[in-house]
Amino acid sequence: MSTHCTAPARRGSRKGTLVAGALATTFLTGISLVGSPAPAHADDGNTYFKTPEEVIDFLSQSAPLNRKEAIKGYPVNGQDSQQIKLADVEKVYPYKEALNDVPAKLGSGFNLAQSAPTEHGPSITTEDPDIRKSSSDDKEPWLSNWDAKSMCGQPSHNPGGEPMPCGFVGVLDEKYPIMQTSAGVMGKASFDYKFGATVGQDTSQTSGWSVGGKVTSELATPGGPGGGKAGTELNFTYSESTTTTNKWTTMVEQTNKYEVPDRVNGWVEGRANGGRYIGYIVYKLDFTNANGERRQKMVLIPARVLIQAPGNSVPMTFVKRQG
């Protein structure tokens, strides 16, 4: 992952027009800025945003997010460490809707066989969907309480069968989560800030796990008001549409200046170019028990996962904020 991003050329300086080179992000090349909030001091190149909504509207132009996303394989990276409850997922993404999305997003390998006799043995009994109550309820009683990550990609329990398929389907829950911020500075003041980010090695230990990695970023304001340095780490994963293309790449370290107007509190904010999606880890189990009875079922486990914005290869955007 040695690709580096370069700063775009500075656009027009007419008052009231956004100046791309003045934005705290230097990685948004070739995008239209029509509809972005007008900066308070565009004439001196000091573009800032007053509200989170303004930031989100701007990022939506350069790193648009799909309302629904899917991951092929178990999302070993990017999962929310907090417990996700079924009741919370159901409010925005009912499991019945997710069951319809699974084969459409992840492929026909998730289709369940019809209950009918086969030439190789007894009929296949298709169970009702196994819908778990929370993200911590991920043990499989049919197979000695293996957890979901261990289940994914394992060889089929039936001779000649395909490996156990698994994945994730979800709907957008949080756009461009904040990774870090600098200390607030009361103006009138001026400070330099330096930022950059690296992307860790992709994780793909087995065929049953999705690929992703770890973003490590650093934001420094050396000397002057608000001086200090802070680093943060954020795990992410790739959607099924970006597994092999447009992966996040390391950002070039860069130093910019922030002029905070008089009687205004100003800071720099770093946001991930991606979204948190709430939905279900899903796997299909095709199992033959000790009595020779073949059974199938679909398992859905509540989950929340950070997924990279499709088509965007830069992990973070830094913007100037005032409030």
XYZ file of C-alpha atoms in Angstrom:
323
model
C 0.000 0.000 0.000
C 2.553 2.560 -1.146
C 0.264 4.884 -3.130
C 0.369 8.500 -1.943
C -2.166 11.274 -2.386
C -1.201 14.726 -3.580
C -2.874 18.062 -2.975
C -5.159 19.419 -5.702
C -4.490 22.733 -7.400
C -5.977 25.797 -5.735
C -9.169 26.992 -7.364
C -10.470 30.573 -7.839
C -10.148 33.083 -5.035
C -13.301 35.183 -5.684
C -15.071 36.033 -2.415
C -17.982 33.667 -1.703
C -16.430 30.833 -3.726
C -15.034 27.769 -1.999
C -11.302 27.413 -2.333
C -10.409 23.738 -2.643
C -6.791 24.250 -1.651
C -7.859 25.993 1.537
C -9.977 23.169 2.794
C -8.411 21.168 5.594
C -8.660 18.133 3.379
C -6.173 18.088 0.535
C -7.308 14.844 -0.976
C -10.548 15.656 -2.768
C -9.478 15.952 -6.381
C -11.777 16.675 -9.257
C -15.002 17.191 -7.282
C -17.669 19.824 -7.721
C -18.154 22.127 -4.768
C -21.530 23.475 -5.869
C -23.878 23.575 -2.900
C -21.148 23.534 -0.252
C -21.482 26.098 2.554
C -19.851 29.425 1.802
C -16.844 30.146 4.036
C -16.782 33.178 6.295
C -13.367 34.250 5.033
C -13.068 32.844 1.535
C -11.109 35.896 0.437
C -8.208 35.006 2.748
C -8.404 31.282 1.998
C -9.663 30.284 5.446
C -12.557 27.949 4.773
C -14.324 26.431 7.766
C -17.589 24.727 8.729
C -19.867 25.730 11.587
C -22.051 22.630 11.906
C -21.652 18.844 11.555
C -24.310 18.956 8.837
C -22.130 21.244 6.730
C -19.204 18.821 7.087
C -21.353 15.838 6.129
C -22.814 17.657 3.119
C -19.310 18.469 1.912
C -17.945 14.957 2.403
C -20.962 13.497 0.627
C -19.645 15.060 -2.569
C -16.204 13.479 -2.440
C -16.937 10.207 -0.611
C -20.615 9.354 -1.198
C -22.043 6.482 0.837
C -24.583 3.889 -0.223
C -27.698 3.529 1.907
C -27.131 -0.220 2.014
C -23.831 -2.117 1.999
C -22.729 -5.726 2.069
C -19.515 -7.532 2.985
C -18.444 -10.865 1.573
C -16.946 -12.888 4.400
C -16.807 -12.305 8.132
C -15.999 -8.638 8.968
C -12.997 -9.373 11.164
C -12.144 -5.635 11.166
C -14.356 -2.656 11.756
C -16.960 -4.150 14.066
C -18.365 -1.997 16.862
C -17.073 -3.255 20.212
C -20.297 -2.237 21.927
C -23.107 -4.773 22.139
C -25.608 -4.327 19.312
C -29.152 -5.411 20.157
C -31.670 -6.907 17.750
C -34.349 -4.456 18.887
C -32.177 -1.514 17.785
C -31.399 -3.055 14.396
C -35.043 -3.956 13.769
C -36.044 -0.290 14.060
C -34.137 0.589 10.886
C -33.528 -2.742 9.133
C -36.025 -5.564 9.819
C -34.501 -9.025 9.518
C -37.099 -10.018 6.911
C -35.790 -7.270 4.644
C -32.231 -8.412 5.305
C -33.104 -12.002 4.363
C -34.250 -10.739 0.959
C -31.076 -8.690 0.526
C -28.654 -11.510 1.388
C -28.803 -13.515 -1.884
C -29.121 -10.313 -3.927
C -26.018 -8.758 -2.356
C -23.919 -11.804 -1.460
C -24.876 -14.374 -4.078
C -26.951 -17.477 -4.661
C -24.752 -19.536 -2.335
C -26.950 -18.263 0.489
C -30.132 -19.716 -0.974
C -31.599 -22.535 1.096
C -32.496 -25.831 -0.562
C -36.109 -26.882 -0.776
C -37.205 -29.689 1.547
C -37.348 -32.607 -0.858
C -35.776 -36.071 -1.203
C -32.458 -36.184 -3.032
C -30.760 -38.964 -4.966
C -27.930 -38.964 -2.411
C -29.964 -39.388 0.729
C -32.819 -38.185 2.867
C -34.670 -34.906 2.408
C -33.184 -31.609 3.555
C -35.038 -29.997 6.426
C -34.995 -26.215 6.120
C -35.279 -24.557 9.508
C -36.787 -21.164 10.250
C -34.251 -18.310 10.291
C -32.179 -18.260 13.465
C -32.326 -14.603 14.516
C -30.033 -13.790 17.433
C -30.898 -11.235 20.107
C -27.588 -9.366 20.175
C -24.076 -9.253 18.713
C -22.754 -11.243 21.682
C -25.111 -14.120 20.864
C -22.870 -15.577 18.161
C -22.353 -19.197 19.287
C -23.648 -22.019 17.081
C -25.428 -24.775 19.070
C -25.396 -27.158 16.100
C -21.593 -27.201 16.105
C -20.348 -27.272 19.707
C -20.935 -23.534 20.235
C -18.369 -22.356 17.711
C -18.442 -18.588 17.321
C -19.481 -16.994 14.053
C -15.955 -16.030 13.000
C -14.817 -19.637 13.389
C -17.815 -20.847 11.392
C -17.226 -18.663 8.368
C -15.466 -20.327 5.476
C -15.197 -23.736 7.131
C -15.450 -26.744 4.804
C -18.929 -28.056 4.252
C -20.204 -30.640 6.700
C -21.524 -32.570 3.698
C -19.230 -34.370 1.208
C -18.734 -32.297 -1.917
C -20.518 -29.305 -0.420
C -19.365 -25.701 -0.630
C -17.664 -23.963 2.310
C -20.044 -22.319 4.760
C -20.835 -18.895 3.302
C -20.979 -15.817 5.513
C -21.132 -12.060 5.184
C -22.737 -8.870 6.425
C -25.660 -6.778 5.188
C -26.598 -3.438 6.694
C -28.006 0.046 6.306
C -26.216 3.334 6.900
C -26.283 4.328 10.563
C -23.588 7.006 10.944
C -21.897 9.038 8.215
C -18.194 9.900 8.379
C -17.524 9.234 12.091
C -15.130 11.575 13.887
C -11.719 10.034 14.499
C -10.017 12.898 16.326
C -10.017 16.632 16.972
C -7.458 19.208 17.958
C -7.791 21.372 21.048
C -10.169 24.304 20.633
C -8.546 27.719 20.277
C -10.296 31.021 21.052
C -9.558 33.654 18.404
C -8.224 35.890 17.260
C -5.386 33.373 16.876
C -3.289 31.456 14.402
C -1.869 27.950 14.610
C -0.243 25.401 12.358
C -1.563 21.869 12.212
C 0.048 18.806 10.719
C -1.781 15.610 9.826
C -1.295 12.298 8.097
C -2.508 8.716 8.251
C -1.259 5.236 7.472
C -3.216 2.119 6.613
C -2.179 -1.174 8.149
C -1.772 -4.443 6.318
C -4.973 -5.947 4.985
C -6.304 -8.843 7.012
C -7.245 -11.935 5.021
C -6.132 -14.949 7.021
C -8.733 -17.343 5.674
C -11.098 -17.486 2.748
C -13.984 -16.979 5.142
C -12.861 -13.565 6.404
C -13.301 -10.237 4.679
C -10.348 -7.942 4.065
C -9.771 -4.731 5.936
C -7.171 -3.028 8.051
C -6.321 -0.402 10.623
C -6.025 3.332 10.018
C -3.517 5.113 12.265
C -3.633 8.902 12.096
C -1.832 11.737 13.838
C -2.877 15.354 14.250
C -0.347 17.802 15.676
C -0.561 21.509 16.486
C 3.059 22.335 17.370
C 3.570 25.405 19.532
C 1.251 28.356 19.959
C -2.371 28.172 21.134
C -3.780 24.676 21.405
C -0.386 23.087 20.988
C -0.209 19.342 21.257
C -0.191 16.027 19.439
C -2.781 13.266 19.338
C -3.028 9.960 17.550
C -5.868 7.552 17.040
C -6.589 4.191 15.448
C -9.698 3.017 13.673
C -10.439 -0.391 12.211
C -12.359 -0.622 8.956
C -13.416 -3.146 6.361
C -14.111 -3.082 2.629
C -17.564 -3.523 1.150
C -18.258 -6.301 -1.344
C -17.842 -3.719 -4.133
C -14.407 -2.478 -2.983
C -12.690 -5.678 -1.892
C -10.188 -5.595 -4.748
C -10.308 -1.945 -5.904
C -10.125 1.507 -4.370
C -8.634 0.325 -1.097
C -7.669 2.990 1.390
C -4.071 4.112 0.975
C -1.588 5.974 3.169
C -1.939 9.766 3.234
C 0.959 12.150 2.738
C 1.809 14.121 5.875
C 1.016 17.790 5.413
C 1.133 21.041 7.403
C -1.523 23.762 7.068
C -2.326 27.004 8.892
C -5.558 27.906 10.640
C -6.488 31.555 11.210
C -9.183 31.675 13.904
C -11.267 34.881 13.740
C -11.714 37.128 16.763
C -14.093 35.871 19.484
C -14.559 32.519 17.739
C -13.633 29.047 18.972
C -11.831 27.032 16.282
C -10.470 23.508 15.936
C -9.489 20.873 13.374
C -11.545 17.723 13.002
C -10.571 14.436 11.347
C -13.328 12.217 9.937
C -13.223 8.763 8.412
C -14.175 8.570 4.748
C -16.727 5.874 5.372
C -19.828 5.024 7.337
C -20.984 2.799 10.144
C -23.605 0.326 8.969
C -26.018 -1.470 11.260
C -27.395 -4.826 10.221
C -26.587 -8.509 10.469
C -23.685 -10.892 10.163
C -25.212 -13.779 8.266
C -24.146 -17.342 7.571
C -25.795 -20.427 6.123
C -25.343 -23.736 7.903
C -25.790 -27.034 6.012
C -25.502 -29.777 8.600
C -26.000 -33.545 8.838
C -26.572 -34.779 12.367
C -25.671 -38.123 13.964
C -28.941 -39.643 12.734
C -28.094 -38.826 9.130
C -30.658 -36.040 8.965
C -29.630 -33.115 6.775
C -30.703 -29.686 8.029
C -30.163 -26.146 6.784
C -30.725 -22.773 8.322
C -29.831 -19.114 7.939
C -28.365 -17.334 10.957
C -28.531 -13.551 11.437
C -26.508 -11.855 14.189
C -26.919 -8.118 14.930
C -23.781 -6.103 14.181
C -22.468 -2.619 13.385
C -19.491 -2.231 11.048
C -17.384 0.646 9.681
C -17.175 0.306 5.899
C -15.037 2.328 3.533
C -16.805 4.729 1.168
C -16.895 2.957 -2.218
C -14.740 4.620 -4.849
C -12.700 6.616 -2.302
C -9.130 5.534 -1.590
C -8.229 8.056 1.143
C -8.936 7.065 4.756
C -9.598 10.458 6.321
C -10.584 14.048 5.713
C -9.470 16.891 8.015
C -11.701 19.972 8.126
C -11.569 23.283 9.964
C -14.427 23.800 12.434
C -15.745 26.793 14.307
C -18.484 27.017 16.864
